[in-house]
């Protein structure tokens, strides 16, 4: 089921009885999930045509996250230390250098090797949009919106223009658990914006499900998980107060469900946080305020879209010059025109109370200001106090990603407006219900057009045969050069063939051994370089012949090895130096 107050919407034929209504709602839920999945596939048709050989966006972070999901498979089949992977040798707990995407662990049940890894990533990519659409739809319905308004909420939460440049960030796109958790908790407590909390239809099972959805969202990673944790902490406190004050109405089972579910959520959060806290303590990874300043969007970013939007590409909103370097994709924050217009209308015309509308609007403004980070009066009295004093907040890289919460809040305002319009039009044109229903879908369709992507789907490079042979034959730790950023992404993907132990890697944080090797390997072979390699336990240096030219590592191929404890083996695409 989706909502207890669904009969309030004229779109639901509740007059035929409770049994019919239950069947209709169950069918609606199935159709929503199917439709969300279908949209996700249609918006990414190249993935359907070549699911094992292309990825959406670029060959950067998608390859890193493909490797991350493949590491789940490696752990499932061979065991070992989950948090210490085959990259960044000899640094421990290196899987906690980035979001772990652990919520997708069930996908580890199938496939080994590079192409199965790409398929696994693409499946997760499609699932992420499906869950975001369905979760926001269900939440809007539960809170009292009609199905057309819920479709708008799902469309903008899954495909708002600001998400387009994050096509390469599965950890950011995977926000469906947020909406699903809020929906399930609201349903479990019989809560809607139109009638408040009603103990009569409260369902303990849905309460537990809500906390489990929240725990799942945390396992995706802390890029979205940190603000979500604080939201759920607030939701938990408010829920506890209300349920305890009205425990005679809600009953003991609801209280227990919140206790059990909340305890699971906290336990999962702590278990997920431990390796990240250990990494901070061991390696001293911190983000300087300067980095936040560099990655903060100017106010113009709120009306700027990336060139991936089919509808807005070349329009007045498509002004990449509005956002400065570096990382301009982190500063494009346009929520979407359909959403903004209806949210503004929702301040004046809505099925929600004036008090609720006011709170939603205030919250949306506050979160938007936070999303600008240092771009709003240097963040001195807005973002920086949170960055300095709120635990975990200073680990978040880009403030602009908070715009997701603005979109969610604006969507709730828009839902109130569109639902009210639906009631007014149904009263005005009682004989034209189908036409009214179709007209109310226009905002959702427009929002989908705003989010319709125009992006590249690059071919994933296959592992060079010579490198695959090295991975199969060399079991001692190695370093592959050149060590530039995009080469490292490829090495990670290729390492899913055999899982060699290597000093290479890529993430938002780099340990000192990697930094040192990055510098000294340029002078290999030399006495100093070999000493450093030996210090870090590296016994092999692999040179990629096709990509080493015109890099600082190019001279390795022409330097003599005489006098050094090094043997050289050459194939068509790699040169292997083995340190004796």
Coordinates of C-alpha atoms in Angstrom, one line a residue:
X1 CA 0.0 0.0 0.0
X2 CA 1.0 3.6 -0.4
X3 CA -1.2 5.8 1.8
X4 CA -4.1 5.7 4.2
X5 CA -5.4 9.1 3.0
X6 CA -5.5 8.2 -0.7
X7 CA -9.2 8.4 -0.8
X8 CA -8.9 12.1 -0.3
X9 CA -7.7 12.4 -3.9
X10 CA -10.4 12.5 -6.6
X11 CA -8.1 10.3 -8.7
X12 CA -8.8 7.2 -6.6
X13 CA -12.1 5.5 -7.0
X14 CA -12.6 4.7 -3.3
X15 CA -16.4 4.6 -3.6
X16 CA -16.4 0.9 -4.6
X17 CA -15.2 -0.1 -1.1
X18 CA -12.1 -0.8 0.9
X19 CA -11.2 -4.0 -0.9
X20 CA -11.1 -2.3 -4.3
X21 CA -9.1 0.6 -2.8
X22 CA -6.5 -1.7 -1.4
X23 CA -6.2 -3.6 -4.7
X24 CA -5.9 -0.2 -6.6
X25 CA -3.2 1.1 -4.2
X26 CA -1.2 -2.2 -4.5
X27 CA -1.4 -2.0 -8.2
X28 CA -0.4 1.6 -8.1
X29 CA 2.7 0.8 -6.1
X30 CA 3.7 -1.9 -8.6
X31 CA 3.1 0.4 -11.6
X32 CA 5.2 3.2 -9.9
X33 CA 8.2 0.9 -9.4
X34 CA 7.9 -0.5 -13.0
X35 CA 7.5 3.0 -14.5
X36 CA 10.5 4.4 -12.6
X37 CA 12.6 1.5 -13.8
X38 CA 11.3 1.9 -17.4
X39 CA 12.1 5.6 -17.3
X40 CA 15.6 4.9 -15.9
X41 CA 16.2 2.5 -18.8
X42 CA 14.8 4.8 -21.5
X43 CA 16.9 7.7 -20.2
X44 CA 20.0 5.4 -20.5
X45 CA 19.3 3.3 -23.6
X46 CA 23.0 2.8 -24.5
X47 CA 23.4 1.0 -21.2
X48 CA 20.7 -1.4 -22.2
X49 CA 22.4 -2.0 -25.6
X50 CA 25.9 -2.5 -24.2
X51 CA 25.5 -3.2 -20.5
X52 CA 28.9 -4.9 -20.1
X53 CA 31.0 -2.4 -22.2
X54 CA 29.9 1.2 -21.6
X55 CA 29.2 3.4 -18.7
X56 CA 27.4 6.7 -18.3
X57 CA 29.3 10.0 -18.1
X58 CA 33.0 9.4 -18.3
X59 CA 35.8 7.0 -17.6
X60 CA 36.7 8.5 -14.2
X61 CA 34.6 7.8 -11.1
X62 CA 32.4 5.3 -12.8
X63 CA 35.4 3.0 -13.1
X64 CA 36.4 3.6 -9.5
X65 CA 32.8 2.7 -8.4
X66 CA 32.7 -0.3 -10.8
X67 CA 35.9 -1.5 -9.0
X68 CA 34.2 -0.8 -5.6
X69 CA 31.2 -3.0 -6.4
X70 CA 33.5 -5.7 -7.8
X71 CA 35.4 -5.6 -4.5
X72 CA 32.2 -6.6 -2.8
X73 CA 32.2 -9.7 -5.0
X74 CA 35.8 -10.4 -4.3
X75 CA 35.1 -10.2 -0.5
X76 CA 32.1 -12.5 -0.9
X77 CA 33.9 -15.2 -2.7
X78 CA 37.4 -15.1 -1.1
X79 CA 36.9 -13.3 2.3
X80 CA 39.7 -11.4 3.9
X81 CA 39.8 -7.9 5.3
X82 CA 36.9 -6.0 3.6
X83 CA 38.3 -2.6 4.4
X84 CA 41.8 -3.3 3.1
X85 CA 41.7 -3.8 -0.6
X86 CA 44.2 -4.5 -3.4
X87 CA 44.8 -0.8 -4.0
X88 CA 47.0 1.7 -2.2
X89 CA 49.4 -1.0 -0.9
X90 CA 50.7 -0.9 1.9
X91 CA 48.0 1.4 3.3
X92 CA 45.4 -0.4 5.4
X93 CA 41.6 0.4 5.6
X94 CA 41.9 2.0 2.1
X95 CA 38.4 1.1 1.1
X96 CA 37.3 3.7 3.6
X97 CA 39.1 6.4 1.5
X98 CA 35.8 6.8 -0.5
X99 CA 32.1 5.9 -0.1
X100 CA 31.8 2.1 0.0
X101 CA 28.5 1.7 -1.8
X102 CA 27.9 -1.3 0.6
X103 CA 24.2 -1.0 0.1
X104 CA 24.6 -2.6 -3.3
X105 CA 26.3 -5.7 -1.8
X106 CA 23.5 -8.1 -3.0
X107 CA 24.7 -7.4 -6.5
X108 CA 27.9 -9.2 -5.5
X109 CA 26.1 -12.5 -5.9
X110 CA 26.9 -12.7 -9.6
X111 CA 29.8 -12.3 -12.0
X112 CA 33.6 -12.1 -11.9
X113 CA 36.0 -10.1 -14.0
X114 CA 35.9 -6.8 -15.7
X115 CA 32.8 -7.1 -17.9
X116 CA 30.7 -8.6 -15.1
X117 CA 31.9 -5.6 -13.0
X118 CA 30.7 -3.1 -15.6
X119 CA 27.3 -4.9 -15.8
X120 CA 27.0 -4.8 -12.0
X121 CA 27.7 -1.1 -12.0
X122 CA 25.2 -0.4 -14.7
X123 CA 22.5 -2.4 -12.9
X124 CA 23.2 -0.3 -9.7
X125 CA 23.1 2.9 -11.8
X126 CA 19.6 2.1 -13.2
X127 CA 18.4 1.0 -9.7
X128 CA 19.5 4.3 -8.2
X129 CA 17.2 6.3 -10.4
X130 CA 14.3 3.8 -9.9
X131 CA 14.5 4.0 -6.1
X132 CA 14.8 7.8 -6.1
X133 CA 11.7 8.1 -8.3
X134 CA 9.6 5.5 -6.4
X135 CA 10.7 6.7 -3.0
X136 CA 9.7 10.4 -3.7
X137 CA 6.5 9.3 -5.3
X138 CA 5.5 7.1 -2.3
X139 CA 6.4 9.9 0.1
X140 CA 4.3 12.5 -1.7
X141 CA 1.3 10.1 -1.8
X142 CA 1.7 9.2 1.9
X143 CA 1.8 12.9 2.9
X144 CA -1.5 13.6 1.0
X145 CA -0.7 14.4 -2.6
X146 CA -2.5 13.2 -5.6
X147 CA -0.8 10.8 -8.0
X148 CA 0.1 13.5 -10.5
X149 CA 1.8 15.6 -7.8
X150 CA 3.6 12.5 -6.6
X151 CA 4.8 11.8 -10.2
X152 CA 6.3 15.3 -10.2
X153 CA 8.0 14.7 -6.9
X154 CA 9.5 11.5 -8.2
X155 CA 10.6 13.1 -11.4
X156 CA 12.5 16.0 -9.8
X157 CA 14.0 13.9 -7.0
X158 CA 15.4 11.4 -9.6
X159 CA 16.1 13.6 -12.6
X160 CA 16.3 17.3 -11.5
X161 CA 18.8 19.2 -13.7
X162 CA 21.4 19.6 -10.9
X163 CA 21.8 15.8 -10.9
X164 CA 22.9 15.6 -14.5
X165 CA 26.6 16.5 -14.0
X166 CA 26.7 13.9 -11.2
X167 CA 26.2 11.1 -13.7
X168 CA 29.6 9.8 -12.6
X169 CA 28.8 9.8 -8.9
X170 CA 26.7 6.8 -8.0
X171 CA 27.0 7.6 -4.3
X172 CA 25.2 10.9 -4.9
X173 CA 22.6 9.5 -7.3
X174 CA 21.7 6.8 -4.8
X175 CA 19.3 8.9 -2.7
X176 CA 16.2 6.7 -3.0
X177 CA 16.7 5.3 0.5
X178 CA 16.2 8.8 1.9
X179 CA 12.7 9.2 0.5
X180 CA 11.8 5.6 1.2
X181 CA 12.8 5.9 4.8
X182 CA 10.7 9.0 5.3
X183 CA 7.7 7.4 3.5
X184 CA 7.8 4.2 5.5
X185 CA 8.1 6.0 8.8
X186 CA 5.2 8.3 7.9
X187 CA 3.1 5.3 6.9
X188 CA 4.1 3.4 9.9
X189 CA 2.8 6.2 12.2
X190 CA -0.3 6.9 10.0
X191 CA 1.1 10.4 9.4
X192 CA 0.2 12.8 6.5
X193 CA 0.4 16.5 6.1
X194 CA -3.3 16.7 5.8
X195 CA -4.3 14.8 8.9
X196 CA -1.2 14.6 11.1
X197 CA -0.3 11.4 13.0
X198 CA -3.2 9.0 13.3
X199 CA -2.6 6.1 15.7
X200 CA -5.5 4.0 14.2
X201 CA -3.7 3.1 11.0
X202 CA -0.3 2.9 12.6
X203 CA 1.7 -0.2 11.5
X204 CA 4.8 -1.3 13.4
X205 CA 6.2 -3.2 10.5
X206 CA 6.4 -0.1 8.4
X207 CA 8.1 1.7 11.2
X208 CA 10.8 -0.9 11.3
X209 CA 11.0 -0.8 7.5
X210 CA 11.5 2.9 7.6
X211 CA 14.5 2.6 9.9
X212 CA 15.9 -0.2 7.8
X213 CA 15.6 1.9 4.7
X214 CA 17.5 4.6 6.6
X215 CA 20.2 2.2 7.6
X216 CA 20.5 1.0 4.0
X217 CA 21.0 4.6 2.8
X218 CA 23.8 5.1 5.3
X219 CA 25.6 2.0 3.9
X220 CA 25.8 3.8 0.5
X221 CA 28.2 6.3 2.0
X222 CA 28.6 9.5 4.0
X223 CA 28.6 12.0 1.1
X224 CA 24.8 12.0 1.5
X225 CA 24.8 10.0 4.7
X226 CA 26.1 12.7 7.1
X227 CA 23.2 15.3 6.7
X228 CA 20.8 12.4 6.4
X229 CA 22.0 11.0 9.8
X230 CA 21.3 14.3 11.4
X231 CA 17.9 14.5 9.8
X232 CA 17.0 11.0 11.0
X233 CA 18.3 11.9 14.5
X234 CA 15.9 14.8 14.6
X235 CA 13.1 12.6 13.2
X236 CA 13.8 10.0 15.8
X237 CA 13.7 12.5 18.7
X238 CA 10.4 14.0 17.5
X239 CA 8.9 10.6 16.9
X240 CA 10.0 9.4 20.3
X241 CA 8.4 12.4 22.0
X242 CA 5.1 12.1 20.1
X243 CA 4.8 8.3 20.5
X244 CA 5.6 8.3 24.2
X245 CA 3.2 11.2 24.9
X246 CA 0.5 9.3 23.0
X247 CA 1.6 5.8 23.8
X248 CA -1.9 4.8 24.9
X249 CA -3.1 5.6 21.4
X250 CA -0.2 4.2 19.4
X251 CA 0.3 1.2 21.5
X252 CA 3.3 -0.7 22.8
X253 CA 4.1 -2.3 19.4
X254 CA 4.8 1.1 17.8
X255 CA 7.0 2.1 20.6
X256 CA 9.0 -1.2 20.4
X257 CA 9.2 -0.9 16.6
X258 CA 10.8 2.5 16.9
X259 CA 13.2 1.3 19.6
X260 CA 14.3 -1.7 17.6
X261 CA 14.4 0.1 14.2
X262 CA 16.2 3.1 15.7
X263 CA 18.7 0.9 17.4
X264 CA 19.5 -0.9 14.1
X265 CA 19.9 2.4 12.4
X266 CA 22.3 3.7 15.0
X267 CA 24.2 0.5 15.1
X268 CA 24.7 0.4 11.3
X269 CA 25.8 4.0 11.3
X270 CA 28.4 3.4 14.0
X271 CA 29.7 0.2 12.3
X272 CA 30.0 2.1 9.0
X273 CA 31.7 5.1 10.8
X274 CA 34.4 3.1 12.6
X275 CA 36.7 2.4 9.6
X276 CA 36.3 6.0 8.4
X277 CA 37.2 7.3 11.9
X278 CA 40.2 5.0 11.9
X279 CA 41.3 6.3 8.6
X280 CA 41.1 9.9 9.8
X281 CA 43.1 9.0 12.9
X282 CA 45.7 6.9 11.0
X283 CA 46.3 9.1 8.0
X284 CA 45.1 12.5 9.2
X285 CA 42.9 13.1 6.2
X286 CA 41.1 16.4 6.7
X287 CA 39.6 19.0 4.3
X288 CA 40.9 22.5 4.6
X289 CA 38.4 25.4 4.5
X290 CA 40.2 26.5 1.4
X291 CA 38.9 23.4 -0.4
X292 CA 35.3 24.2 0.6
X293 CA 35.8 27.8 -0.7
X294 CA 37.0 26.4 -4.0
X295 CA 34.1 24.0 -4.4
X296 CA 31.4 26.4 -3.3
X297 CA 28.9 27.6 -5.8
X298 CA 28.1 31.3 -6.4
X299 CA 24.5 32.3 -6.2
X300 CA 24.4 32.2 -10.0
X301 CA 24.8 28.4 -9.8
X302 CA 21.2 28.2 -8.6
X303 CA 20.0 29.2 -12.1
X304 CA 22.7 27.3 -14.1
X305 CA 22.4 23.9 -15.8
X306 CA 25.0 21.6 -17.2
X307 CA 25.1 21.1 -20.9
X308 CA 23.7 17.6 -20.4
X309 CA 20.1 18.8 -20.2
X310 CA 18.2 18.1 -23.4
X311 CA 15.7 20.8 -22.8
X312 CA 18.0 23.5 -21.4
X313 CA 21.1 22.9 -23.5
X314 CA 21.8 26.3 -25.2
X315 CA 19.1 28.1 -23.2
X316 CA 19.3 31.1 -20.9
X317 CA 20.0 28.6 -18.0
X318 CA 23.0 27.0 -19.9
X319 CA 25.7 29.3 -18.8
X320 CA 28.7 27.3 -17.6
X321 CA 30.6 30.6 -17.4
X322 CA 28.4 31.4 -14.4
X323 CA 30.3 28.9 -12.3
X324 CA 34.1 29.1 -11.9
X325 CA 36.7 26.4 -11.8
X326 CA 37.6 24.1 -10.2
X327 CA 35.0 21.4 -10.5
X328 CA 32.2 23.5 -12.0
X329 CA 29.9 20.4 -12.0
X330 CA 29.7 20.8 -8.2
X331 CA 28.4 24.3 -8.6
X332 CA 25.5 23.7 -11.0
X333 CA 22.5 23.7 -8.7
X334 CA 19.4 24.5 -10.8
X335 CA 16.5 22.5 -9.3
X336 CA 14.3 22.8 -12.4
X337 CA 11.8 25.4 -13.6
X338 CA 8.7 23.3 -13.2
X339 CA 9.6 22.6 -9.6
X340 CA 10.4 26.2 -8.7
X341 CA 7.2 27.6 -10.3
X342 CA 4.9 25.1 -8.6
X343 CA 6.8 25.5 -5.3
X344 CA 6.3 29.2 -5.3
X345 CA 2.6 28.7 -6.2
X346 CA 2.4 26.3 -3.3
X347 CA 3.1 29.1 -0.9
X348 CA -0.3 30.6 -1.8
X349 CA -2.4 27.8 -3.2
X350 CA -2.1 24.4 -1.4
X351 CA -3.8 21.7 0.4
X352 CA -1.2 22.1 3.2
X353 CA -1.8 24.5 6.1
X354 CA -0.3 27.9 6.0
X355 CA 1.9 27.1 8.9
X356 CA 3.3 24.0 7.2
X357 CA 3.9 25.8 4.0
X358 CA 5.8 28.5 5.9
X359 CA 8.0 25.9 7.6
X360 CA 8.7 24.1 4.3
X361 CA 9.6 27.4 2.6
X362 CA 11.9 28.5 5.5
X363 CA 13.6 25.2 5.5
X364 CA 14.1 25.3 1.7
X365 CA 15.7 28.7 2.0
X366 CA 18.0 27.7 4.8
X367 CA 19.2 24.6 3.0
X368 CA 19.7 26.5 -0.2
X369 CA 21.9 29.0 1.6
X370 CA 23.9 26.0 3.1
X371 CA 24.2 24.5 -0.4
X372 CA 26.1 27.6 -1.5
X373 CA 28.7 27.0 1.2
X374 CA 31.2 29.8 1.1
X375 CA 29.5 31.3 -1.9
X376 CA 27.0 33.1 0.4
X377 CA 28.8 35.8 2.3
X378 CA 31.8 33.5 2.6
X379 CA 29.7 31.1 4.7
X380 CA 30.8 32.9 7.8
X381 CA 27.5 32.6 9.7
X382 CA 26.0 29.8 7.6
X383 CA 28.1 26.9 6.5
X384 CA 31.3 27.4 8.3
X385 CA 29.9 27.0 11.9
X386 CA 28.5 23.6 10.9
X387 CA 31.9 22.8 9.2
X388 CA 33.8 23.7 12.4
X389 CA 31.5 22.3 15.1
X390 CA 29.2 19.6 13.8
X391 CA 30.9 16.2 13.9
X392 CA 31.5 14.8 10.5
X393 CA 30.4 17.9 8.6
X394 CA 34.0 18.8 7.7
X395 CA 34.4 15.6 5.8
X396 CA 31.9 16.5 3.1
X397 CA 33.7 17.7 0.0
X398 CA 31.2 19.9 -1.9
X399 CA 28.5 22.0 -0.2
X400 CA 26.4 22.1 -3.4
X401 CA 25.3 18.5 -3.0
X402 CA 23.0 19.7 -0.2
X403 CA 20.7 21.1 -3.0
X404 CA 19.2 17.6 -3.0
X405 CA 17.4 18.6 0.2
X406 CA 16.2 21.8 -1.3
X407 CA 14.7 19.8 -4.1
X408 CA 12.9 17.5 -1.7
X409 CA 11.5 20.4 0.3
X410 CA 10.4 22.3 -2.9
X411 CA 8.8 19.2 -4.2
X412 CA 6.6 19.0 -1.1
X413 CA 5.5 22.6 -1.6
X414 CA 4.8 21.8 -5.3
X415 CA 2.8 18.6 -4.3
X416 CA 0.6 20.7 -2.1
X417 CA -0.1 23.2 -4.9
X418 CA -0.7 20.6 -7.6
X419 CA -3.0 18.6 -5.4
X420 CA -5.0 21.7 -4.6
X421 CA -5.2 22.5 -8.3
X422 CA -6.5 18.9 -8.9
X423 CA -9.3 19.4 -6.4
X424 CA -10.3 22.8 -7.9
X425 CA -10.3 21.5 -11.5
X426 CA -12.2 18.3 -10.5
X427 CA -14.9 20.5 -8.9
X428 CA -15.0 22.9 -11.9
X429 CA -15.0 20.2 -14.6
X430 CA -16.7 17.1 -13.0
X431 CA -17.5 15.6 -16.4
X432 CA -13.9 15.8 -17.7
X433 CA -12.0 13.9 -15.1
X434 CA -9.7 12.2 -17.6
X435 CA -8.8 15.5 -19.2
X436 CA -8.1 17.0 -15.8
X437 CA -5.9 14.1 -14.8
X438 CA -3.9 14.4 -18.0
X439 CA -3.5 18.2 -17.6
X440 CA -2.2 17.7 -14.1
X441 CA 0.5 15.4 -15.5
X442 CA 2.0 18.3 -17.5
X443 CA 4.4 19.5 -14.8
X444 CA 5.8 16.0 -14.2
X445 CA 6.3 15.5 -18.0
X446 CA 8.0 18.9 -18.2
X447 CA 10.2 18.1 -15.3
X448 CA 11.3 14.8 -17.0
X449 CA 12.2 16.8 -20.1
X450 CA 14.3 19.1 -18.0
X451 CA 16.2 16.0 -16.6
X452 CA 16.4 14.2 -20.0
X453 CA 20.1 13.6 -20.3
X454 CA 22.3 14.2 -23.3
X455 CA 25.5 12.6 -22.2
X456 CA 28.3 10.4 -23.4
X457 CA 28.5 6.7 -22.9
X458 CA 32.1 5.9 -23.4
X459 CA 33.4 2.4 -24.2
X460 CA 35.2 0.8 -21.2
X461 CA 38.7 -0.1 -22.2
X462 CA 39.6 -3.8 -22.1
X463 CA 42.6 -4.9 -20.1
X464 CA 45.8 -5.1 -22.3
X465 CA 46.8 -8.8 -22.7
X466 CA 50.3 -8.1 -21.4
X467 CA 49.0 -6.5 -18.3
X468 CA 46.6 -9.4 -17.7
X469 CA 49.5 -11.8 -18.0
X470 CA 51.4 -9.8 -15.4
X471 CA 48.4 -9.9 -13.1
X472 CA 48.2 -13.6 -13.4
X473 CA 51.9 -14.3 -12.9
X474 CA 53.1 -11.7 -10.5
X475 CA 51.7 -12.2 -7.0
X476 CA 53.9 -9.7 -5.2
X477 CA 53.0 -6.0 -4.7
X478 CA 53.5 -3.9 -7.8
X479 CA 53.2 -0.3 -9.0
X480 CA 52.0 0.6 -12.5
X481 CA 53.1 3.7 -14.3
X482 CA 52.2 6.2 -15.4
X483 CA 50.3 7.2 -12.3
X484 CA 48.1 10.0 -13.7
X485 CA 44.5 10.3 -12.5
X486 CA 42.7 8.7 -15.3
X487 CA 45.2 5.9 -15.7
X488 CA 44.6 5.0 -12.1
X489 CA 40.9 4.6 -12.8
X490 CA 41.7 2.1 -15.5
X491 CA 44.1 0.2 -13.4
X492 CA 41.5 -0.3 -10.8
X493 CA 39.0 -1.6 -13.3
X494 CA 41.6 -3.9 -14.9
X495 CA 42.6 -5.2 -11.4
X496 CA 39.3 -7.0 -11.2
X497 CA 41.0 -9.5 -13.4
X498 CA 43.1 -11.4 -10.8
X499 CA 43.1 -8.8 -8.0
X500 CA 46.8 -8.0 -7.9
X501 CA 48.2 -6.2 -4.9
X502 CA 49.3 -2.7 -6.1
X503 CA 50.3 0.7 -4.8
X504 CA 48.0 2.3 -7.4
X505 CA 44.6 3.7 -6.5
X506 CA 42.3 6.6 -6.7
X507 CA 40.0 8.4 -4.3
X508 CA 39.4 11.7 -2.7
X509 CA 42.3 11.0 -0.3
X510 CA 45.8 9.7 -1.0
X511 CA 48.0 8.1 1.6
X512 CA 51.6 9.2 2.1
X513 CA 53.1 6.0 0.5
X514 CA 51.3 6.7 -2.7
X515 CA 52.4 10.3 -2.7
X516 CA 56.0 9.3 -2.2
X517 CA 55.8 6.6 -4.9
X518 CA 54.2 9.0 -7.3
X519 CA 57.3 11.2 -7.1
X520 CA 60.1 8.8 -6.9
X521 CA 59.0 6.3 -9.6
X522 CA 59.7 8.9 -12.2
X523 CA 63.4 8.3 -11.7
X524 CA 63.2 4.5 -11.8
X525 CA 65.6 2.7 -11.9
X526 CA 67.9 4.4 -9.4
X527 CA 69.3 3.5 -6.0
X528 CA 67.0 5.9 -4.2
X529 CA 63.9 4.7 -6.1
X530 CA 64.7 1.1 -5.3
X531 CA 65.2 1.9 -1.7
X532 CA 61.8 3.6 -1.5
X533 CA 60.1 0.8 -3.3
X534 CA 61.7 -1.7 -1.0
X535 CA 60.6 0.3 2.1
X536 CA 57.0 0.0 0.9
X537 CA 57.3 -3.6 0.0
X538 CA 56.9 -3.0 -3.8
X539 CA 58.7 -5.8 -5.8
X540 CA 57.6 -5.0 -9.4
X541 CA 57.3 -1.9 -11.6
X542 CA 55.0 -2.2 -14.6
X543 CA 55.2 0.3 -17.4
X544 CA 52.3 0.8 -19.8
X545 CA 53.9 1.3 -23.2
X546 CA 50.9 2.8 -24.9
X547 CA 50.4 5.6 -22.3
X548 CA 53.8 6.4 -20.8
X549 CA 55.0 8.6 -23.6
X550 CA 55.0 12.3 -22.9
X551 CA 54.7 11.7 -19.2
X552 CA 57.2 12.1 -16.4
X553 CA 57.7 8.3 -16.4
X554 CA 58.6 8.1 -20.1
X555 CA 62.4 7.9 -19.5
X556 CA 62.0 4.7 -17.5
X557 CA 62.0 2.7 -20.8
X558 CA 65.4 4.1 -21.9
X559 CA 67.3 4.1 -18.6
X560 CA 69.8 1.3 -18.2
X561 CA 69.2 -1.4 -15.5
X562 CA 72.8 -2.5 -15.3
X563 CA 74.1 -2.3 -11.7
X564 CA 70.7 -2.5 -10.2
X565 CA 68.9 -5.6 -8.7
X566 CA 66.3 -5.4 -11.5
X567 CA 65.3 -7.8 -14.3
X568 CA 63.4 -6.5 -17.3
X569 CA 60.7 -8.4 -19.2
X570 CA 58.9 -6.9 -22.2
X571 CA 55.7 -7.8 -24.0
X572 CA 53.7 -6.0 -26.7
X573 CA 52.1 -3.6 -24.4
X574 CA 53.9 -3.6 -21.0
X575 CA 57.4 -3.7 -19.7
X576 CA 57.8 -5.5 -16.3
X577 CA 60.7 -4.6 -14.0
X578 CA 61.1 -7.1 -11.2
X579 CA 63.1 -6.1 -8.2
X580 CA 65.3 -9.0 -6.9

